[in-house]
Amino acid sequence: MTQQGFPIGALSQQCGCNIETIRYYERIGLIPRADRRGRYRYYTTGDADRLRFIKRARALGFAIEEIRNLLRLAKSASNSGIDACADAKAIAQSNLQIVKARLEDLKRMEAVLTDAIGACDQDSFRGCPILAALSGTYWTGESGTPA
Protein backbone atom coordinates (compact mmCIF):
# COMPACT_ATOMS: atom_id res chain seq x y z
CA MET A 1 0.00 0.00 0.00
CA THR A 2 1.40 3.36 -1.00
CA GLN A 3 0.40 6.96 -0.41
CA GLN A 4 -1.04 6.88 -3.93
CA GLY A 5 -3.52 4.13 -3.05
CA PHE A 6 -3.69 0.45 -3.72
CA PRO A 7 -5.28 -1.67 -6.46
CA ILE A 8 -8.60 -3.46 -6.27
CA GLY A 9 -6.95 -6.86 -5.68
CA ALA A 10 -5.25 -5.58 -2.55
CA LEU A 11 -8.51 -4.00 -1.35
CA SER A 12 -10.27 -7.30 -1.96
CA GLN A 13 -7.71 -9.22 0.10
CA GLN A 14 -7.57 -6.61 2.84
CA CYS A 15 -11.36 -6.52 3.30
CA GLY A 16 -12.25 -10.10 2.38
CA CYS A 17 -14.60 -8.89 -0.32
CA ASN A 18 -14.94 -10.19 -3.87
CA ILE A 19 -13.59 -7.90 -6.60
CA GLU A 20 -16.90 -7.99 -8.50
CA THR A 21 -18.71 -6.96 -5.31
CA ILE A 22 -16.36 -3.99 -4.92
CA ARG A 23 -17.05 -2.97 -8.53
CA TYR A 24 -20.79 -3.34 -7.91
CA TYR A 25 -20.65 -1.18 -4.77
CA GLU A 26 -18.74 1.42 -6.75
CA ARG A 27 -21.29 1.27 -9.60
CA ILE A 28 -24.25 1.83 -7.24
CA GLY A 29 -22.45 4.56 -5.30
CA LEU A 30 -21.87 2.82 -1.95
CA ILE A 31 -18.17 3.47 -2.33
CA PRO A 32 -16.83 6.40 -4.31
CA ARG A 33 -15.40 5.92 -7.78
CA ALA A 34 -11.77 5.00 -7.41
CA ASP A 35 -9.00 7.04 -8.91
CA ARG A 36 -7.82 5.41 -12.10
CA ARG A 37 -4.43 5.12 -13.67
CA GLY A 38 -4.90 3.59 -17.05
CA ARG A 39 -7.12 0.53 -16.65
CA TYR A 40 -6.46 0.16 -12.93
CA ARG A 41 -8.47 1.44 -10.00
CA TYR A 42 -6.65 2.68 -6.91
CA TYR A 43 -8.31 2.86 -3.50
CA THR A 44 -7.54 4.66 -0.25
CA THR A 45 -7.57 3.44 3.33
CA GLY A 46 -10.84 5.39 3.68
CA ASP A 47 -12.31 3.25 0.91
CA ALA A 48 -11.17 0.13 2.77
CA ASP A 49 -12.79 1.36 6.00
CA ARG A 50 -16.02 2.10 4.15
CA LEU A 51 -15.98 -1.33 2.48
CA ARG A 52 -15.50 -3.05 5.85
CA PHE A 53 -18.45 -1.03 7.23
CA ILE A 54 -20.59 -2.18 4.29
CA LYS A 55 -19.48 -5.78 4.68
CA ARG A 56 -20.35 -5.83 8.40
CA ALA A 57 -23.71 -4.20 7.69
CA ARG A 58 -24.50 -6.78 5.00
CA ALA A 59 -23.52 -9.58 7.39
CA LEU A 60 -26.09 -8.17 9.84
CA GLY A 61 -28.76 -8.29 7.16
CA PHE A 62 -29.05 -4.61 6.31
CA ALA A 63 -30.37 -3.87 2.83
CA ILE A 64 -28.41 -1.71 0.40
CA GLU A 65 -30.61 1.37 0.96
CA GLU A 66 -30.34 0.95 4.73
CA ILE A 67 -26.57 0.78 4.39
CA ARG A 68 -26.62 3.89 2.22
CA ASN A 69 -28.53 5.70 5.00
CA LEU A 70 -26.21 4.36 7.70
CA LEU A 71 -23.17 5.53 5.73
CA ARG A 72 -24.77 8.97 5.36
CA LEU A 73 -25.44 9.08 9.11
CA ALA A 74 -21.89 8.01 9.92
CA LYS A 75 -20.48 10.68 7.62
CA SER A 76 -22.69 13.47 8.97
CA ALA A 77 -21.94 12.45 12.56
CA SER A 78 -18.19 12.50 11.98
CA ASN A 79 -18.25 15.76 9.99
CA SER A 80 -20.54 17.81 12.20
CA GLY A 81 -20.57 16.01 15.51
CA ILE A 82 -24.33 15.50 15.15
CA ASP A 83 -25.65 12.61 17.20
CA ALA A 84 -27.04 10.27 14.56
CA CYS A 85 -27.65 7.48 17.04
CA ALA A 86 -31.45 7.85 17.13
CA ASP A 87 -31.70 7.55 13.34
CA ALA A 88 -29.27 4.62 13.27
CA LYS A 89 -31.28 2.96 16.04
CA ALA A 90 -34.50 3.30 14.03
CA ILE A 91 -32.87 1.68 11.01
CA ALA A 92 -31.47 -1.12 13.19
CA GLN A 93 -34.85 -1.72 14.86
CA SER A 94 -36.52 -2.02 11.49
CA ASN A 95 -33.85 -4.48 10.38
CA LEU A 96 -34.25 -6.45 13.62
CA GLN A 97 -37.94 -6.98 12.84
CA ILE A 98 -37.00 -8.34 9.42
CA VAL A 99 -34.39 -10.63 10.98
CA LYS A 100 -36.96 -11.94 13.46
CA ALA A 101 -39.42 -12.64 10.63
CA ARG A 102 -36.69 -14.51 8.74
CA LEU A 103 -35.96 -16.58 11.84
CA GLU A 104 -39.62 -17.56 12.06
CA ASP A 105 -39.54 -18.51 8.36
CA LEU A 106 -36.40 -20.57 8.98
CA LYS A 107 -38.08 -22.37 11.90
CA ARG A 108 -41.03 -23.26 9.64
CA MET A 109 -38.62 -24.45 6.95
CA GLU A 110 -36.78 -26.56 9.51
CA ALA A 111 -40.05 -28.18 10.63
CA VAL A 112 -41.10 -29.03 7.06
CA LEU A 113 -37.69 -30.46 6.21
CA THR A 114 -37.51 -32.42 9.46
CA ASP A 115 -40.97 -33.90 8.81
CA ALA A 116 -40.13 -34.70 5.18
CA ILE A 117 -36.85 -36.40 6.06
CA GLY A 118 -38.51 -38.30 8.90
CA ALA A 119 -41.33 -39.42 6.61
CA CYS A 120 -38.76 -40.96 4.25
CA ASP A 121 -38.19 -43.72 6.81
CA GLN A 122 -41.90 -44.46 7.27
CA ASP A 123 -44.02 -46.70 5.07
CA SER A 124 -47.14 -44.62 5.69
CA PHE A 125 -46.27 -41.98 3.08
CA ARG A 126 -46.67 -42.89 -0.59
CA GLY A 127 -44.05 -41.51 -2.90
CA CYS A 128 -41.23 -39.27 -1.79
CA PRO A 129 -42.11 -36.88 1.03
CA ILE A 130 -39.24 -34.54 0.13
CA LEU A 131 -40.43 -34.22 -3.46
CA ALA A 132 -43.99 -33.80 -2.19
CA ALA A 133 -42.86 -30.96 0.08
CA LEU A 134 -41.14 -29.26 -2.84
CA SER A 135 -44.23 -29.63 -5.03
CA GLY A 136 -46.41 -28.00 -2.36
CA THR A 137 -47.94 -31.03 -0.66
CA TYR A 138 -47.63 -30.65 3.08
CA TRP A 139 -48.34 -33.29 5.68
CA THR A 140 -48.56 -33.67 9.40
CA GLY A 141 -45.37 -34.86 11.00
CA GLU A 142 -46.99 -37.62 13.00
CA SER A 143 -49.00 -39.47 10.39
CA GLY A 144 -46.96 -38.65 7.30
CA THR A 145 -50.17 -37.91 5.42
CA PRO A 146 -50.89 -34.77 3.45
CA ALA A 147 -52.48 -32.01 5.51
PDB file of C-alpha atoms in Angstrom:
ATOM      1  CA  MET A   1       0.000   0.000   0.000  1.00  0.00           C
ATOM      2  CA  THR A   2       1.399   3.363  -1.000  1.00  0.00           C
ATOM      3  CA  GLN A   3       0.403   6.960  -0.414  1.00  0.00           C
ATOM      4  CA  GLN A   4      -1.038   6.881  -3.930  1.00  0.00           C
ATOM      5  CA  GLY A   5      -3.517   4.132  -3.054  1.00  0.00           C
ATOM      6  CA  PHE A   6      -3.688   0.447  -3.717  1.00  0.00           C
ATOM      7  CA  PRO A   7      -5.276  -1.669  -6.456  1.00  0.00           C
ATOM      8  CA  ILE A   8      -8.601  -3.460  -6.269  1.00  0.00           C
ATOM      9  CA  GLY A   9      -6.954  -6.863  -5.678  1.00  0.00           C
ATOM     10  CA  ALA A  10      -5.246  -5.575  -2.546  1.00  0.00           C
ATOM     11  CA  LEU A  11      -8.510  -3.997  -1.355  1.00  0.00           C
ATOM     12  CA  SER A  12     -10.268  -7.297  -1.956  1.00  0.00           C
ATOM     13  CA  GLN A  13      -7.710  -9.218   0.102  1.00  0.00           C
ATOM     14  CA  GLN A  14      -7.574  -6.611   2.844  1.00  0.00           C
ATOM     15  CA  CYS A  15     -11.357  -6.522   3.304  1.00  0.00           C
ATOM     16  CA  GLY A  16     -12.246 -10.103   2.375  1.00  0.00           C
ATOM     17  CA  CYS A  17     -14.601  -8.889  -0.318  1.00  0.00           C
ATOM     18  CA  ASN A  18     -14.941 -10.188  -3.871  1.00  0.00           C
ATOM     19  CA  ILE A  19     -13.588  -7.902  -6.601  1.00  0.00           C
ATOM     20  CA  GLU A  20     -16.898  -7.991  -8.498  1.00  0.00           C
ATOM     21  CA  THR A  21     -18.713  -6.965  -5.311  1.00  0.00           C
ATOM     22  CA  ILE A  22     -16.360  -3.992  -4.921  1.00  0.00           C
ATOM     23  CA  ARG A  23     -17.055  -2.968  -8.528  1.00  0.00           C
ATOM     24  CA  TYR A  24     -20.791  -3.339  -7.905  1.00  0.00           C
ATOM     25  CA  TYR A  25     -20.651  -1.180  -4.771  1.00  0.00           C
ATOM     26  CA  GLU A  26     -18.744   1.424  -6.749  1.00  0.00           C
ATOM     27  CA  ARG A  27     -21.286   1.270  -9.602  1.00  0.00           C
ATOM     28  CA  ILE A  28     -24.245   1.834  -7.244  1.00  0.00           C
ATOM     29  CA  GLY A  29     -22.453   4.557  -5.303  1.00  0.00           C
ATOM     30  CA  LEU A  30     -21.872   2.822  -1.955  1.00  0.00           C
ATOM     31  CA  ILE A  31     -18.172   3.465  -2.334  1.00  0.00           C
ATOM     32  CA  PRO A  32     -16.830   6.403  -4.312  1.00  0.00           C
ATOM     33  CA  ARG A  33     -15.401   5.923  -7.782  1.00  0.00           C
ATOM     34  CA  ALA A  34     -11.775   5.004  -7.412  1.00  0.00           C
ATOM     35  CA  ASP A  35      -8.997   7.040  -8.915  1.00  0.00           C
ATOM     36  CA  ARG A  36      -7.824   5.406 -12.100  1.00  0.00           C
ATOM     37  CA  ARG A  37      -4.433   5.125 -13.666  1.00  0.00           C
ATOM     38  CA  GLY A  38      -4.897   3.594 -17.045  1.00  0.00           C
ATOM     39  CA  ARG A  39      -7.117   0.533 -16.647  1.00  0.00           C
ATOM     40  CA  TYR A  40      -6.462   0.162 -12.933  1.00  0.00           C
ATOM     41  CA  ARG A  41      -8.470   1.438 -10.001  1.00  0.00           C
ATOM     42  CA  TYR A  42      -6.655   2.683  -6.907  1.00  0.00           C
ATOM     43  CA  TYR A  43      -8.309   2.860  -3.501  1.00  0.00           C
ATOM     44  CA  THR A  44      -7.539   4.657  -0.253  1.00  0.00           C
ATOM     45  CA  THR A  45      -7.574   3.444   3.333  1.00  0.00           C
ATOM     46  CA  GLY A  46     -10.837   5.386   3.678  1.00  0.00           C
ATOM     47  CA  ASP A  47     -12.309   3.252   0.910  1.00  0.00           C
ATOM     48  CA  ALA A  48     -11.175   0.132   2.771  1.00  0.00           C
ATOM     49  CA  ASP A  49     -12.790   1.365   5.999  1.00  0.00           C
ATOM     50  CA  ARG A  50     -16.018   2.100   4.148  1.00  0.00           C
ATOM     51  CA  LEU A  51     -15.978  -1.327   2.484  1.00  0.00           C
ATOM     52  CA  ARG A  52     -15.498  -3.053   5.849  1.00  0.00           C
ATOM     53  CA  PHE A  53     -18.446  -1.034   7.230  1.00  0.00           C
ATOM     54  CA  ILE A  54     -20.586  -2.176   4.292  1.00  0.00           C
ATOM     55  CA  LYS A  55     -19.483  -5.784   4.676  1.00  0.00           C
ATOM     56  CA  ARG A  56     -20.350  -5.827   8.399  1.00  0.00           C
ATOM     57  CA  ALA A  57     -23.708  -4.199   7.691  1.00  0.00           C
ATOM     58  CA  ARG A  58     -24.500  -6.777   5.000  1.00  0.00           C
ATOM     59  CA  ALA A  59     -23.523  -9.576   7.391  1.00  0.00           C
ATOM     60  CA  LEU A  60     -26.090  -8.173   9.844  1.00  0.00           C
ATOM     61  CA  GLY A  61     -28.761  -8.291   7.159  1.00  0.00           C
ATOM     62  CA  PHE A  62     -29.052  -4.611   6.306  1.00  0.00           C
ATOM     63  CA  ALA A  63     -30.375  -3.866   2.826  1.00  0.00           C
ATOM     64  CA  ILE A  64     -28.410  -1.709   0.396  1.00  0.00           C
ATOM     65  CA  GLU A  65     -30.608   1.372   0.960  1.00  0.00           C
ATOM     66  CA  GLU A  66     -30.344   0.951   4.734  1.00  0.00           C
ATOM     67  CA  ILE A  67     -26.565   0.782   4.393  1.00  0.00           C
ATOM     68  CA  ARG A  68     -26.618   3.892   2.223  1.00  0.00           C
ATOM     69  CA  ASN A  69     -28.526   5.695   4.997  1.00  0.00           C
ATOM     70  CA  LEU A  70     -26.210   4.364   7.704  1.00  0.00           C
ATOM     71  CA  LEU A  71     -23.172   5.535   5.734  1.00  0.00           C
ATOM     72  CA  ARG A  72     -24.766   8.969   5.358  1.00  0.00           C
ATOM     73  CA  LEU A  73     -25.439   9.077   9.110  1.00  0.00           C
ATOM     74  CA  ALA A  74     -21.888   8.006   9.916  1.00  0.00           C
ATOM     75  CA  LYS A  75     -20.480  10.680   7.619  1.00  0.00           C
ATOM     76  CA  SER A  76     -22.692  13.467   8.971  1.00  0.00           C
ATOM     77  CA  ALA A  77     -21.938  12.451  12.556  1.00  0.00           C
ATOM     78  CA  SER A  78     -18.190  12.498  11.978  1.00  0.00           C
ATOM     79  CA  ASN A  79     -18.249  15.756   9.988  1.00  0.00           C
ATOM     80  CA  SER A  80     -20.536  17.806  12.196  1.00  0.00           C
ATOM     81  CA  GLY A  81     -20.575  16.007  15.511  1.00  0.00           C
ATOM     82  CA  ILE A  82     -24.333  15.500  15.154  1.00  0.00           C
ATOM     83  CA  ASP A  83     -25.648  12.609  17.203  1.00  0.00           C
ATOM     84  CA  ALA A  84     -27.044  10.274  14.561  1.00  0.00           C
ATOM     85  CA  CYS A  85     -27.653   7.480  17.036  1.00  0.00           C
ATOM     86  CA  ALA A  86     -31.446   7.846  17.128  1.00  0.00           C
ATOM     87  CA  ASP A  87     -31.697   7.555  13.341  1.00  0.00           C
ATOM     88  CA  ALA A  88     -29.272   4.622  13.268  1.00  0.00           C
ATOM     89  CA  LYS A  89     -31.285   2.959  16.039  1.00  0.00           C
ATOM     90  CA  ALA A  90     -34.501   3.300  14.034  1.00  0.00           C
ATOM     91  CA  ILE A  91     -32.866   1.680  11.012  1.00  0.00           C
ATOM     92  CA  ALA A  92     -31.471  -1.120  13.192  1.00  0.00           C
ATOM     93  CA  GLN A  93     -34.853  -1.715  14.860  1.00  0.00           C
ATOM     94  CA  SER A  94     -36.516  -2.016  11.485  1.00  0.00           C
ATOM     95  CA  ASN A  95     -33.851  -4.478  10.378  1.00  0.00           C
ATOM     96  CA  LEU A  96     -34.249  -6.451  13.617  1.00  0.00           C
ATOM     97  CA  GLN A  97     -37.936  -6.983  12.839  1.00  0.00           C
ATOM     98  CA  ILE A  98     -36.997  -8.337   9.417  1.00  0.00           C
ATOM     99  CA  VAL A  99     -34.389 -10.635  10.978  1.00  0.00           C
ATOM    100  CA  LYS A 100     -36.964 -11.943  13.465  1.00  0.00           C
ATOM    101  CA  ALA A 101     -39.418 -12.644  10.626  1.00  0.00           C
ATOM    102  CA  ARG A 102     -36.686 -14.508   8.741  1.00  0.00           C
ATOM    103  CA  LEU A 103     -35.963 -16.580  11.842  1.00  0.00           C
ATOM    104  CA  GLU A 104     -39.620 -17.562  12.055  1.00  0.00           C
ATOM    105  CA  ASP A 105     -39.538 -18.515   8.365  1.00  0.00           C
ATOM    106  CA  LEU A 106     -36.400 -20.574   8.981  1.00  0.00           C
ATOM    107  CA  LYS A 107     -38.084 -22.367  11.896  1.00  0.00           C
ATOM    108  CA  ARG A 108     -41.030 -23.260   9.636  1.00  0.00           C
ATOM    109  CA  MET A 109     -38.618 -24.452   6.950  1.00  0.00           C
ATOM    110  CA  GLU A 110     -36.782 -26.564   9.509  1.00  0.00           C
ATOM    111  CA  ALA A 111     -40.048 -28.181  10.626  1.00  0.00           C
ATOM    112  CA  VAL A 112     -41.101 -29.029   7.061  1.00  0.00           C
ATOM    113  CA  LEU A 113     -37.685 -30.465   6.210  1.00  0.00           C
ATOM    114  CA  THR A 114     -37.509 -32.425   9.464  1.00  0.00           C
ATOM    115  CA  ASP A 115     -40.967 -33.902   8.814  1.00  0.00           C
ATOM    116  CA  ALA A 116     -40.131 -34.701   5.183  1.00  0.00           C
ATOM    117  CA  ILE A 117     -36.854 -36.396   6.062  1.00  0.00           C
ATOM    118  CA  GLY A 118     -38.511 -38.305   8.904  1.00  0.00           C
ATOM    119  CA  ALA A 119     -41.328 -39.418   6.608  1.00  0.00           C
ATOM    120  CA  CYS A 120     -38.762 -40.959   4.245  1.00  0.00           C
ATOM    121  CA  ASP A 121     -38.190 -43.718   6.808  1.00  0.00           C
ATOM    122  CA  GLN A 122     -41.901 -44.459   7.269  1.00  0.00           C
ATOM    123  CA  ASP A 123     -44.018 -46.696   5.067  1.00  0.00           C
ATOM    124  CA  SER A 124     -47.138 -44.622   5.687  1.00  0.00           C
ATOM    125  CA  PHE A 125     -46.270 -41.984   3.079  1.00  0.00           C
ATOM    126  CA  ARG A 126     -46.667 -42.891  -0.585  1.00  0.00           C
ATOM    127  CA  GLY A 127     -44.045 -41.514  -2.903  1.00  0.00           C
ATOM    128  CA  CYS A 128     -41.233 -39.275  -1.789  1.00  0.00           C
ATOM    129  CA  PRO A 129     -42.114 -36.876   1.029  1.00  0.00           C
ATOM    130  CA  ILE A 130     -39.242 -34.541   0.131  1.00  0.00           C
ATOM    131  CA  LEU A 131     -40.427 -34.216  -3.462  1.00  0.00           C
ATOM    132  CA  ALA A 132     -43.994 -33.795  -2.195  1.00  0.00           C
ATOM    133  CA  ALA A 133     -42.865 -30.958   0.077  1.00  0.00           C
ATOM    134  CA  LEU A 134     -41.142 -29.259  -2.836  1.00  0.00           C
ATOM    135  CA  SER A 135     -44.234 -29.629  -5.025  1.00  0.00           C
ATOM    136  CA  GLY A 136     -46.409 -28.005  -2.356  1.00  0.00           C
ATOM    137  CA  THR A 137     -47.939 -31.033  -0.660  1.00  0.00           C
ATOM    138  CA  TYR A 138     -47.629 -30.655   3.076  1.00  0.00           C
ATOM    139  CA  TRP A 139     -48.339 -33.286   5.681  1.00  0.00           C
ATOM    140  CA  THR A 140     -48.561 -33.673   9.404  1.00  0.00           C
ATOM    141  CA  GLY A 141     -45.365 -34.857  10.996  1.00  0.00           C
ATOM    142  CA  GLU A 142     -46.993 -37.623  13.004  1.00  0.00           C
ATOM    143  CA  SER A 143     -49.003 -39.466  10.385  1.00  0.00           C
ATOM    144  CA  GLY A 144     -46.959 -38.647   7.305  1.00  0.00           C
ATOM    145  CA  THR A 145     -50.174 -37.915   5.422  1.00  0.00           C
ATOM    146  CA  PRO A 146     -50.889 -34.767   3.451  1.00  0.00           C
ATOM    147  CA  ALA A 147     -52.478 -32.010   5.506  1.00  0.00           C
TER     148      ALA A 147
END
